[in-house]
Short mmCIF file of C-alpha atoms in Angstrom, two decimals:
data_model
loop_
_atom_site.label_atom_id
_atom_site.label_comp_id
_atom_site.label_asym_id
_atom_site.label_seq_id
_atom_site.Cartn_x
_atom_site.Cartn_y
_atom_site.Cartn_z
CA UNK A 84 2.97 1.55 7.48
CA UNK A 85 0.11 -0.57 6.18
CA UNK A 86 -2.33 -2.42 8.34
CA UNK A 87 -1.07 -5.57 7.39
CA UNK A 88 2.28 -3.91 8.43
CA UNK A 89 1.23 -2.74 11.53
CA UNK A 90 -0.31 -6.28 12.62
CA UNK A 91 2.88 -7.75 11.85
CA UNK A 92 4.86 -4.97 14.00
CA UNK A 93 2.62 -5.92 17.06
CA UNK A 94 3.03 -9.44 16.82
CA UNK A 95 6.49 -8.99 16.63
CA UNK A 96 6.27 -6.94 19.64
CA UNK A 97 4.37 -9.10 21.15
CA UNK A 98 6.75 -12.04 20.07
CA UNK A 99 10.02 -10.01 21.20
CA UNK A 100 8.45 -8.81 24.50
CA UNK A 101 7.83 -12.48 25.59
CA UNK A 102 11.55 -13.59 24.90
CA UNK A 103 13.12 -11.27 26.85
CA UNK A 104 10.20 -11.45 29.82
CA UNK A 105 13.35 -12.72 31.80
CA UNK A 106 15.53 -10.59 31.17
CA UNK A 107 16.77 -8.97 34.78
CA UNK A 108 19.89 -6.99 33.24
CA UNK A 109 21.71 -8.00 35.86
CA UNK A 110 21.74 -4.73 37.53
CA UNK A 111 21.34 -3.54 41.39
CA UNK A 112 18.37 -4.19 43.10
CA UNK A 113 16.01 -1.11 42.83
CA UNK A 114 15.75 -0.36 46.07
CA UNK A 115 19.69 0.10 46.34
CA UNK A 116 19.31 2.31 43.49
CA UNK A 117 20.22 6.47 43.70
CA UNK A 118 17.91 8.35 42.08
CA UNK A 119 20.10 11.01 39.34
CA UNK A 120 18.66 14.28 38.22
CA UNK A 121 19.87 16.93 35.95
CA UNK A 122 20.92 19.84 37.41
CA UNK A 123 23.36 21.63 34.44
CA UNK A 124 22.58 22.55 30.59
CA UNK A 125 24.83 23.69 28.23
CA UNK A 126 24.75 23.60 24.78
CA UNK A 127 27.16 24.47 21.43
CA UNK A 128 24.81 23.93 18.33
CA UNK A 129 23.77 24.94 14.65
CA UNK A 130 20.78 26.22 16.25
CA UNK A 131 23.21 29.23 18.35
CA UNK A 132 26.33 29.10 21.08
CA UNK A 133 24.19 28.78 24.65
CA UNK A 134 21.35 26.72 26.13
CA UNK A 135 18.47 29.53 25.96
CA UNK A 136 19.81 30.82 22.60
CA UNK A 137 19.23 27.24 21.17
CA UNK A 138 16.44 26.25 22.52
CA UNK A 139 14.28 29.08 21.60
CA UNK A 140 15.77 28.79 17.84
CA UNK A 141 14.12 25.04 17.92
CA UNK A 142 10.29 26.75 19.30
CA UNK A 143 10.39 28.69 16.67
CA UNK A 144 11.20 25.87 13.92
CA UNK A 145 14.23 27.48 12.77
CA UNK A 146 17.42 26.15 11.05
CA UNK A 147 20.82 25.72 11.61
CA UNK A 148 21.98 23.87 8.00
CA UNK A 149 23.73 26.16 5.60
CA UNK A 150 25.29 26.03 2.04
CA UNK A 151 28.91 25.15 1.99
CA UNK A 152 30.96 27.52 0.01
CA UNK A 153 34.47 26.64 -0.02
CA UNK A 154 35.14 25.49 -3.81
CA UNK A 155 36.45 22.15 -1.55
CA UNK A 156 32.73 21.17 -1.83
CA UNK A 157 32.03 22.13 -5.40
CA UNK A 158 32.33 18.78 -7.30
CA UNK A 159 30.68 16.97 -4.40
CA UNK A 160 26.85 15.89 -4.34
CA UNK A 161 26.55 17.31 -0.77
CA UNK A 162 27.63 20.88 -0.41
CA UNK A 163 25.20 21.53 2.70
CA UNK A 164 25.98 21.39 6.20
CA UNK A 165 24.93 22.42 9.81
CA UNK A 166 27.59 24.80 11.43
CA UNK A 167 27.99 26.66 14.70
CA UNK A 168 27.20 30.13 13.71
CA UNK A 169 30.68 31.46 13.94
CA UNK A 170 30.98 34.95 14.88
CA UNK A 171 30.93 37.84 17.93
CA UNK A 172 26.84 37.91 18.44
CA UNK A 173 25.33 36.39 21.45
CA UNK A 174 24.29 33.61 20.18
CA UNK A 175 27.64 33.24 18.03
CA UNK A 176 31.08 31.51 18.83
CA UNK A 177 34.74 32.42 18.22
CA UNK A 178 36.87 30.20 19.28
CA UNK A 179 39.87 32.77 19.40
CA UNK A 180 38.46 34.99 22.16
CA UNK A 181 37.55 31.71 24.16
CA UNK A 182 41.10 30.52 23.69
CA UNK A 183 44.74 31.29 23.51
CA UNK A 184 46.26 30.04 20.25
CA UNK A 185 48.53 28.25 22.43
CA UNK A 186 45.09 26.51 24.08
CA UNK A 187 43.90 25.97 20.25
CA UNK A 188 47.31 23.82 19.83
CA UNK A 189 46.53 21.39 21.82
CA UNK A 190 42.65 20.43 21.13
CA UNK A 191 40.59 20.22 17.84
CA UNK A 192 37.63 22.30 17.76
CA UNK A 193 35.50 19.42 18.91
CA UNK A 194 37.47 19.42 22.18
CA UNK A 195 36.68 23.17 22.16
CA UNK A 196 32.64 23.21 21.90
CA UNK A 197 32.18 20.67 24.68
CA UNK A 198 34.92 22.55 26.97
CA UNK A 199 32.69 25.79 26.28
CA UNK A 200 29.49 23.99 26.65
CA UNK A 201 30.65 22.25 29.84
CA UNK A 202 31.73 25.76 31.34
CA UNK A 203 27.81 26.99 30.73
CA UNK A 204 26.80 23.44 32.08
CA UNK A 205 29.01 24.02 35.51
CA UNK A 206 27.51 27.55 35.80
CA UNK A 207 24.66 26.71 35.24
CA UNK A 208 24.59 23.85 38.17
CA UNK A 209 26.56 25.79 40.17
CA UNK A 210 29.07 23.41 40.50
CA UNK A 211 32.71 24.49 40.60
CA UNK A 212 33.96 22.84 43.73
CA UNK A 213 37.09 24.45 45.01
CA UNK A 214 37.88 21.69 47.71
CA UNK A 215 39.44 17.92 47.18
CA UNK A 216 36.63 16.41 48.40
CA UNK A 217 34.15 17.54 46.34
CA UNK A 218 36.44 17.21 42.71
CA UNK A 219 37.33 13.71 43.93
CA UNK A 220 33.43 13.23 43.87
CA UNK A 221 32.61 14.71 40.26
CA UNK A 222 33.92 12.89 37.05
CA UNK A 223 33.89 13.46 33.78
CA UNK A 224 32.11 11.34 30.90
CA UNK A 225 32.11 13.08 27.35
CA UNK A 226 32.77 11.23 23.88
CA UNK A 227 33.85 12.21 20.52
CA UNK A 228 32.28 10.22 17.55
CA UNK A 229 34.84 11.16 14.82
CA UNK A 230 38.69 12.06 14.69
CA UNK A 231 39.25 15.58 13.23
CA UNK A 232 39.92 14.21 9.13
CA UNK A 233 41.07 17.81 8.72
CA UNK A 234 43.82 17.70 11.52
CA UNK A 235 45.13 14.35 9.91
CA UNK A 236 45.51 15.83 6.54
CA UNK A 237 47.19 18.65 7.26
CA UNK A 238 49.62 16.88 9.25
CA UNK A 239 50.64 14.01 6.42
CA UNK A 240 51.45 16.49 4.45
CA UNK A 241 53.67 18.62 7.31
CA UNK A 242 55.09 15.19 7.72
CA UNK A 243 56.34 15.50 3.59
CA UNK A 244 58.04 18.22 4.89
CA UNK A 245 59.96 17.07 7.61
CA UNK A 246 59.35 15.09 11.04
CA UNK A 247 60.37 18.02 12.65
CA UNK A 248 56.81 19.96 11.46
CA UNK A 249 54.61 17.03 13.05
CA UNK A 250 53.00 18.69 15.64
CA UNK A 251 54.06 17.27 19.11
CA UNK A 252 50.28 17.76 20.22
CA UNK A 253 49.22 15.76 16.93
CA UNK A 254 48.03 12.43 18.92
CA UNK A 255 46.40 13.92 22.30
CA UNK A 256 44.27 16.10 19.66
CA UNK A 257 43.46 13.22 17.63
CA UNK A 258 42.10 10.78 20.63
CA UNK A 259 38.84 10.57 21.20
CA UNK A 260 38.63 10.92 25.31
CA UNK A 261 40.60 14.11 25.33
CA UNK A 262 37.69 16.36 25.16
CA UNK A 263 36.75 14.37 29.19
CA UNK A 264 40.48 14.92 29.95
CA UNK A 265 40.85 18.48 29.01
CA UNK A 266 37.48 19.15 31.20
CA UNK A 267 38.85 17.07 34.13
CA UNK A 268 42.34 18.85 33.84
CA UNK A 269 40.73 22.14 33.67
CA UNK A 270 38.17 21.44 36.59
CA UNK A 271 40.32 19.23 38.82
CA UNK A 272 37.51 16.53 38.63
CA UNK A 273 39.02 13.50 39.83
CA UNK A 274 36.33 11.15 40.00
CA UNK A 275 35.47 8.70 36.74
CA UNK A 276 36.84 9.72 33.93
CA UNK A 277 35.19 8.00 31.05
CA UNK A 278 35.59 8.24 27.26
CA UNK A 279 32.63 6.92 24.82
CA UNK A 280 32.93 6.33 21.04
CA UNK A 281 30.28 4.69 19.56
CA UNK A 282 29.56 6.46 16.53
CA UNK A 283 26.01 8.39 16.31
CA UNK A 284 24.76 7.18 19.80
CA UNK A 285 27.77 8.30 21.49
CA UNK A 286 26.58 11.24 23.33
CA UNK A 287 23.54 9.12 24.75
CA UNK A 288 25.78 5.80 26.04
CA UNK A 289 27.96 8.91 27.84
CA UNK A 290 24.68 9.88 29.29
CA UNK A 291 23.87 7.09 30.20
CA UNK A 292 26.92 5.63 31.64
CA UNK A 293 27.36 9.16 34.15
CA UNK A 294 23.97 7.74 35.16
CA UNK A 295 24.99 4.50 36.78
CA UNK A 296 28.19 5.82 37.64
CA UNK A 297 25.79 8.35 39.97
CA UNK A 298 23.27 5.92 40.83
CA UNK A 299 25.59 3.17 41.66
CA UNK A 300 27.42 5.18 44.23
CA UNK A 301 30.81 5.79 42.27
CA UNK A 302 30.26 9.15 42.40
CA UNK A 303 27.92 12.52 43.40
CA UNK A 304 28.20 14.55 39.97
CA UNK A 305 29.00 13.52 36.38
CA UNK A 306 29.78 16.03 33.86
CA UNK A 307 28.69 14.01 30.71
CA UNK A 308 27.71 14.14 26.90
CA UNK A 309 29.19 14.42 23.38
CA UNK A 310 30.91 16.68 20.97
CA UNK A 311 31.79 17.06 17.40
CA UNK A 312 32.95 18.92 14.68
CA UNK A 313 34.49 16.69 11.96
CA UNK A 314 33.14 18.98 8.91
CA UNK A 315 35.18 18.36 5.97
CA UNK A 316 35.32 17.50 2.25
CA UNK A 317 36.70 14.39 2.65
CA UNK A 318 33.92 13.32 5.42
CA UNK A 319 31.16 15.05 3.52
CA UNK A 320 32.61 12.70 0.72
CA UNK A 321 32.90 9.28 2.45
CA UNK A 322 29.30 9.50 3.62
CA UNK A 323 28.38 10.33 0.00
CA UNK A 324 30.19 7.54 -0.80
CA UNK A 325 28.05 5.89 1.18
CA UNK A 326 24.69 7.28 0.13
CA UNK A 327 24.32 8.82 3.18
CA UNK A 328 23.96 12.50 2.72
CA UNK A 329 20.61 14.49 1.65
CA UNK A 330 22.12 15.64 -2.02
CA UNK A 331 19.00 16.80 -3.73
CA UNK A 332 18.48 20.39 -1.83
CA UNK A 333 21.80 21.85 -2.18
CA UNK A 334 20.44 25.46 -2.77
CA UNK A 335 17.20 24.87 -0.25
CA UNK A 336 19.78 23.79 2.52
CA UNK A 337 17.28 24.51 5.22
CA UNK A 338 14.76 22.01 3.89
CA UNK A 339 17.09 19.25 3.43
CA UNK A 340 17.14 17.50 7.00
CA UNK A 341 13.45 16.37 6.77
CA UNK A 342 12.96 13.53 9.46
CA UNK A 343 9.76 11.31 8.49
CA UNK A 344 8.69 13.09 5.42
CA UNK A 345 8.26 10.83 2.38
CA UNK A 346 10.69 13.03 0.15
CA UNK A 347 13.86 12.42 2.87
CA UNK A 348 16.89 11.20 0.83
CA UNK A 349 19.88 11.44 3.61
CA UNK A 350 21.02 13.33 6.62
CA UNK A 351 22.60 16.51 7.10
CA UNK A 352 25.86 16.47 9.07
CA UNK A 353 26.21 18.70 11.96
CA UNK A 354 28.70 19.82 14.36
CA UNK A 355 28.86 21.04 18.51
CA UNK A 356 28.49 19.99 21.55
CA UNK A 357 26.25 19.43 24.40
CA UNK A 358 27.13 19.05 28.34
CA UNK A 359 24.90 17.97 31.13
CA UNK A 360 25.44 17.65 34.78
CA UNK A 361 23.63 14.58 36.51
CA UNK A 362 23.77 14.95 40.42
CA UNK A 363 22.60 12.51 43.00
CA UNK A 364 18.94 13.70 43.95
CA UNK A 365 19.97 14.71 47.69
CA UNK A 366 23.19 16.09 46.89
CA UNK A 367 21.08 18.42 44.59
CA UNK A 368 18.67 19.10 47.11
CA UNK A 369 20.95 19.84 49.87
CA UNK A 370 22.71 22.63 47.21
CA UNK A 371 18.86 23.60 46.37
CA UNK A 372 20.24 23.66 42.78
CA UNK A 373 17.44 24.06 40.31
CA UNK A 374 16.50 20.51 38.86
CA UNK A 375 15.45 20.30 35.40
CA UNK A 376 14.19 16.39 34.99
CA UNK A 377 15.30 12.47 36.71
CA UNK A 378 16.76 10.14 34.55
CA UNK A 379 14.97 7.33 35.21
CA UNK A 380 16.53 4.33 32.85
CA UNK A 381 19.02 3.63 30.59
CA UNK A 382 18.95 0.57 27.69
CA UNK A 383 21.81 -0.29 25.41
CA UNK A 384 21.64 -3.32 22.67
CA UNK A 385 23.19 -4.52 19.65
CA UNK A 386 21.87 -5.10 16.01
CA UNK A 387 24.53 -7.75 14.91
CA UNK A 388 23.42 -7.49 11.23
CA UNK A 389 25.01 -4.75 8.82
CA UNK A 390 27.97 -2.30 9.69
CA UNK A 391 25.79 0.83 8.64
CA UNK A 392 22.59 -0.48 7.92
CA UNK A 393 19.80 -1.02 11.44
CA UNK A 394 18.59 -4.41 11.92
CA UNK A 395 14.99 -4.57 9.41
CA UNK A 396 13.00 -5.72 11.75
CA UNK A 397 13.56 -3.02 14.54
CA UNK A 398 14.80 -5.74 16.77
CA UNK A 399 17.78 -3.46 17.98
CA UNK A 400 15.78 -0.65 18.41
CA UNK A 401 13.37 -2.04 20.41
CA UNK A 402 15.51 -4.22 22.88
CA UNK A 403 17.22 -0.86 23.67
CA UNK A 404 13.91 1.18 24.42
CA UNK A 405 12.72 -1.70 26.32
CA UNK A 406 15.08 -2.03 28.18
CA UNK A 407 15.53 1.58 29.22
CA UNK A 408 11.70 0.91 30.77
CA UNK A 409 12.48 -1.84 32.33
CA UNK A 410 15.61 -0.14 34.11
CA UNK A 411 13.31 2.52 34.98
CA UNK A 412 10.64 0.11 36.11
CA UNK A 413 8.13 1.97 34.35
CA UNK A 414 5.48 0.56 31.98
CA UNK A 415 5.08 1.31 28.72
CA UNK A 416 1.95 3.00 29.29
CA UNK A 417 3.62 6.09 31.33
CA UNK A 418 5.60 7.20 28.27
CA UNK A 419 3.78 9.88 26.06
CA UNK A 420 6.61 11.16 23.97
CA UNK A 421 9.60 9.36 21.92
CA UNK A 422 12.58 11.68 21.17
CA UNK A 423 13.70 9.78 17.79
CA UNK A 424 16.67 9.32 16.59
CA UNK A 425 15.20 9.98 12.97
CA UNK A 426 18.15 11.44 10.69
CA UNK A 427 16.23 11.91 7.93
CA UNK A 428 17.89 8.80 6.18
CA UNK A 429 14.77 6.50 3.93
CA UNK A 430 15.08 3.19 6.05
CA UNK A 431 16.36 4.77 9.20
CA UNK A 432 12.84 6.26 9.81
CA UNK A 433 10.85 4.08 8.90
CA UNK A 434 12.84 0.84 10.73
CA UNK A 435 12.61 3.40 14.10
CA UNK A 436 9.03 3.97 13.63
CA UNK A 437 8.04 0.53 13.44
CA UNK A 438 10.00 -0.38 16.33
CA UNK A 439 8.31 2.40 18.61
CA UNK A 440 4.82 0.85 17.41
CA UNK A 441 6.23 -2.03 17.96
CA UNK A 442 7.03 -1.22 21.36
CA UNK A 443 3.86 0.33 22.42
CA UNK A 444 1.41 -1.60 20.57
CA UNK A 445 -2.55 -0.33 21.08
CA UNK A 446 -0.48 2.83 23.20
CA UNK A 447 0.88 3.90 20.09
CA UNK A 448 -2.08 6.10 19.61
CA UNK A 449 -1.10 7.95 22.91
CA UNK A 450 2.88 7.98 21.92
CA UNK A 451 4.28 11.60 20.42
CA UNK A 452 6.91 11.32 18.12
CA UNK A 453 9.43 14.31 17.21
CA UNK A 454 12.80 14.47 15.90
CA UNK A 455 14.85 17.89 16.11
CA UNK A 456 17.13 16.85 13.35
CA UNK A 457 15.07 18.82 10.63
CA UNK A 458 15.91 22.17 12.73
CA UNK A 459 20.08 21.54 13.53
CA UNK A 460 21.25 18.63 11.23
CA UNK A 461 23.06 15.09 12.66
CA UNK A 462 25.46 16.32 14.84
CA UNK A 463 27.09 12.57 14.65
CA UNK A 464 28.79 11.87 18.55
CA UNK A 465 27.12 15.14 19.58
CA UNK A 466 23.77 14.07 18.66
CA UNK A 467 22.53 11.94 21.18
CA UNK A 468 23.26 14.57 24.14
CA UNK A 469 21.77 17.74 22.27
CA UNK A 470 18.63 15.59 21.73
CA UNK A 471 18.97 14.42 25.28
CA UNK A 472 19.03 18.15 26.61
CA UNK A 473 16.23 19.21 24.28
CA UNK A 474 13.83 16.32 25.57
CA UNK A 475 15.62 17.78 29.41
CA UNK A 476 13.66 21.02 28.60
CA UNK A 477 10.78 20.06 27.11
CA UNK A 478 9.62 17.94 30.29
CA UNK A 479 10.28 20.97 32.10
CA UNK A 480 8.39 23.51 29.60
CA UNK A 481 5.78 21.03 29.09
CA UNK A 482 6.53 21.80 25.19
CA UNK A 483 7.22 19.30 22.53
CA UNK A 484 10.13 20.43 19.92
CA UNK A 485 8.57 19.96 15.95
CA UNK A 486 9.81 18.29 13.56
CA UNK A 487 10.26 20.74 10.57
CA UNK A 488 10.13 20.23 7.15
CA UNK A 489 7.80 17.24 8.13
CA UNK A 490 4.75 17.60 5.25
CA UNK A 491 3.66 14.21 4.26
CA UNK A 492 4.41 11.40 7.07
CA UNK A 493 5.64 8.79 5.05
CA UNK A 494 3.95 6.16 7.07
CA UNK A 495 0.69 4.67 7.93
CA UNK A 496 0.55 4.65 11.81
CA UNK A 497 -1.02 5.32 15.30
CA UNK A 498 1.88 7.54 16.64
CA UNK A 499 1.47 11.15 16.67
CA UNK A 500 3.64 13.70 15.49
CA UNK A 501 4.43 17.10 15.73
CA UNK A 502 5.05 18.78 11.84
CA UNK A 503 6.46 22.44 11.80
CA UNK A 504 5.31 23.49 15.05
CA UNK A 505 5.39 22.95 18.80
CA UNK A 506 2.80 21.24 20.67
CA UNK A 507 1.92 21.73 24.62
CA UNK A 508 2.85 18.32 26.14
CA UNK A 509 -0.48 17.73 27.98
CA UNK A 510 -0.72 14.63 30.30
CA UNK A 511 -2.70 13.86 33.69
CA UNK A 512 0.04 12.39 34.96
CA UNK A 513 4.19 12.45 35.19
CA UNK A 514 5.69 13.79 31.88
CA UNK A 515 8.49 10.62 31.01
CA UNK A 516 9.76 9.65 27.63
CA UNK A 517 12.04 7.75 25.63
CA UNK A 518 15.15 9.34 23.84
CA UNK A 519 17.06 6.95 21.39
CA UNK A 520 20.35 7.09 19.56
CA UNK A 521 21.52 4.15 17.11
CA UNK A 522 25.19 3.91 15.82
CA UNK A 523 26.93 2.27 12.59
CA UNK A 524 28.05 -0.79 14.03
CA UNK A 525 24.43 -2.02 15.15
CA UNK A 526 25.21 0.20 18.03
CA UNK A 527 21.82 1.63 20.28
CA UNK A 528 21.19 3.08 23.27
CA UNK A 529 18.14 4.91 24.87
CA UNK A 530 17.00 6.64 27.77
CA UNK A 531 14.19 7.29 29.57
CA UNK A 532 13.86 10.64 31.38
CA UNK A 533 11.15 11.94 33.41
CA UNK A 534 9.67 15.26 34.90
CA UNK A 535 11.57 16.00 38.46
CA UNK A 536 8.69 15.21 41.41
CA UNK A 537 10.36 14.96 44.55
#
């Protein structure tokens, strides 16, 4: 960003931050408010099958993208991809010793990774209530950014066989809200149960939502994030089609998700799923459940300017992150680290990056910036919530995830960032940032999440 650029993003800033000055959102008086903490992590990614496993893959700047092999993929620009490591290792998944085949029936396997990551969540909260009370007091908010493309294949052409080989559990696998049914059903949860598609910021608006269903009073405990796993040639083709996809590192596939860098050309789709639990602070404390960090705020806007393409001007961007602060009722100045939503994608970056400087103005200089994309890929409806738990553990660890493959920051700016390797997330005061997600559709949400002080 050039100086001349950078003016111009502060007076738009500046501009933007006096138009909405009265903006209330409408929402319940502060000091009605329930304060929501996470108290449950668990996580199905390219980066390995369990919270611990994946987190200590992203310290030490690993990744999860590999080369696509199936001859499926061969005529196709993109023949990369970031899978869950399939196999019997500890950090490795098969579905078939998780499941019965007659389980397998009746989900796809993005129903699968969020029921396994939700069981590791649940665990890990220590949260399996046995009597009515308690499951009418937990719900269940998890979201699915893509039907299985696969599943609907296969099935026309069952269909050109004969109605009779359409599989009767065809639809309930297809829907999108299934994956917060099957948990519900499988848990007895009967508090909310909410479904969220909203393309790539679907996992963060199912955050989010949990948290006002908690700090509104619906409920105690919200089981709540994203999953996905909608790997296919015909999707790796559409977003080709749509010049998408990172095509020019085919046989470097772990240097093709390269968030900021000035050689990006696309994104790198990824598949799992990621569960958290969000508890009502004193319900947590009166369990003495370990608490990992407070969600503090939640923002949501709209571009309304291009069905794939963000909004130039950041506008979207930064009405969401705003707004998220001013939910939280914390000034700008607090916030030392943005978890972007950065997918690697040429205008993506650079539109988020001038929205956060934007945002944060002469603070920019004090602002982190990471995105774990480089390291697991865009995990789509999952991605959101993974980046959500990351940012979870890093105000815990006091450690800021890198951005890999980052080598020349294709922008002239105040922000910081963190290339290849982690950096110690050092602050005299409260450890709070922002973490966005923006959707096709104009779609954007963003949260702000803070270190637990009671």
């Amino acid at each position: 960003m050039s100086k001349r650029s950078f003016l111009s993003a502060l007076k738009f800033g500046h501009s933007l931050r006096s138009s909405i000055s009265k903006n209330t959102n409408n929402l319940t008086p502060r000091a009605c408010r329930r304060r929501v903490v996470v108290t449950g992590i668990g996580i199905v990614s390219p980066l390995g099958v369990g919270t611990r496993h994946a987190w200590q893959a992203l310290l030490q700047a690993k990744c999860g993208i590999v080369k696509l092999d199936s001859p499926d993929y061969e005529k196709l620009p993109c023949r990369i991809a970031a899978l869950v490591p399939k196999g019997d290792a500890p950090n490795e998944l098969d579905l078939k010793t998780k499941f019965t085949t007659s389980d397998l029936r009746t989900m796809c396997p993005a129903t699968a990774y969020a029921l396994i990551a939700a069981e590791e969540a649940l665990t890990d909260a220590k949260w399996k209530p046995q009597n009515e009370e308690e499951k009418r007091d937990t719900g269940v908010a998890v979201g699915i950014g893509m039907i299985d493309l696969v599943d609907v294949c296969t099935t026309n052409e069952m269909l050109k066989k004969g109605y009779s080989k359409v599989s009767p559990y065809f639809v309930p696998r297809l829907l999108p809200n299934m994956a917060a049914g099957q948990i519900s059903i499988k848990y007895g949860f009967r508090g909310p149960n909410h479904s969220v598609s909203t393309a790539c910021a679907t996992g963060a608006h199912a955050i989010g939502d949990a948290f006002r269903f908690v700090r509104g009073g619906e409920t105690s405990v919200m089981v709540c994030g994203g999953a996905e796993a909608c790997i296919s040639p015909l999707s790796i083709a559409a977003f080709c089609r749509l010049r998408a996809l990172s095509t020019s590192r085919n046989e470097s596939p772990q240097e093709a998700s390269r968030p900021f860098d000035k050689n990006r050309d696309g994104f790198v789709m990824g598949e799992g799923a990621a569960i958290l639990v969000l508890e009502e602070l004193n319900h947590a404390l009166e369990r003495k459940v370990h608490i990992y960090a407070e969600i503090l705020g939640y923002g949501l806007s709209g571009d309304a300017v291009h069905l794939t393409a963000p909004s130039e001007d950041g506008a979207g961007a930064f009405l969401a992150m705003d707004r998220a602060l001013k939910d939280a009722s914390t000034d700008l100045s607090k916030i030392t680290y943005v978890n972007a939503h950065a997918t690697s994608t040429p205008l993506g970056d650079a539109i988020e990056l001038k929205a956060i400087e934007s945002l944060f103005g002469e603070h920019s200089s004090n602002v982190i910036v990471s995105s774990t994309k480089g390291a697991h890929g865009h995990l789509l409806g999952a991605a959101g919530n993974l980046e959500s738990a990351f940012t979870v553990l890093a105000l815990e660890e006091k450690i800021i995830p890198p951005t890999i493959n980052l080598h020349s920051i294709d922008a002239q700016t105040r922000l910081k960032f963190v290339p290849n390797k982690i950096c110690r997330w050092l602050t005299d005061s409260r450890r709070i940032a922002l973490k966005n997600a923006f959707g096709f559709g104009g779609t954007n949400a963003s949260l702000c999440l803070a270190q637990f002080i009671d």
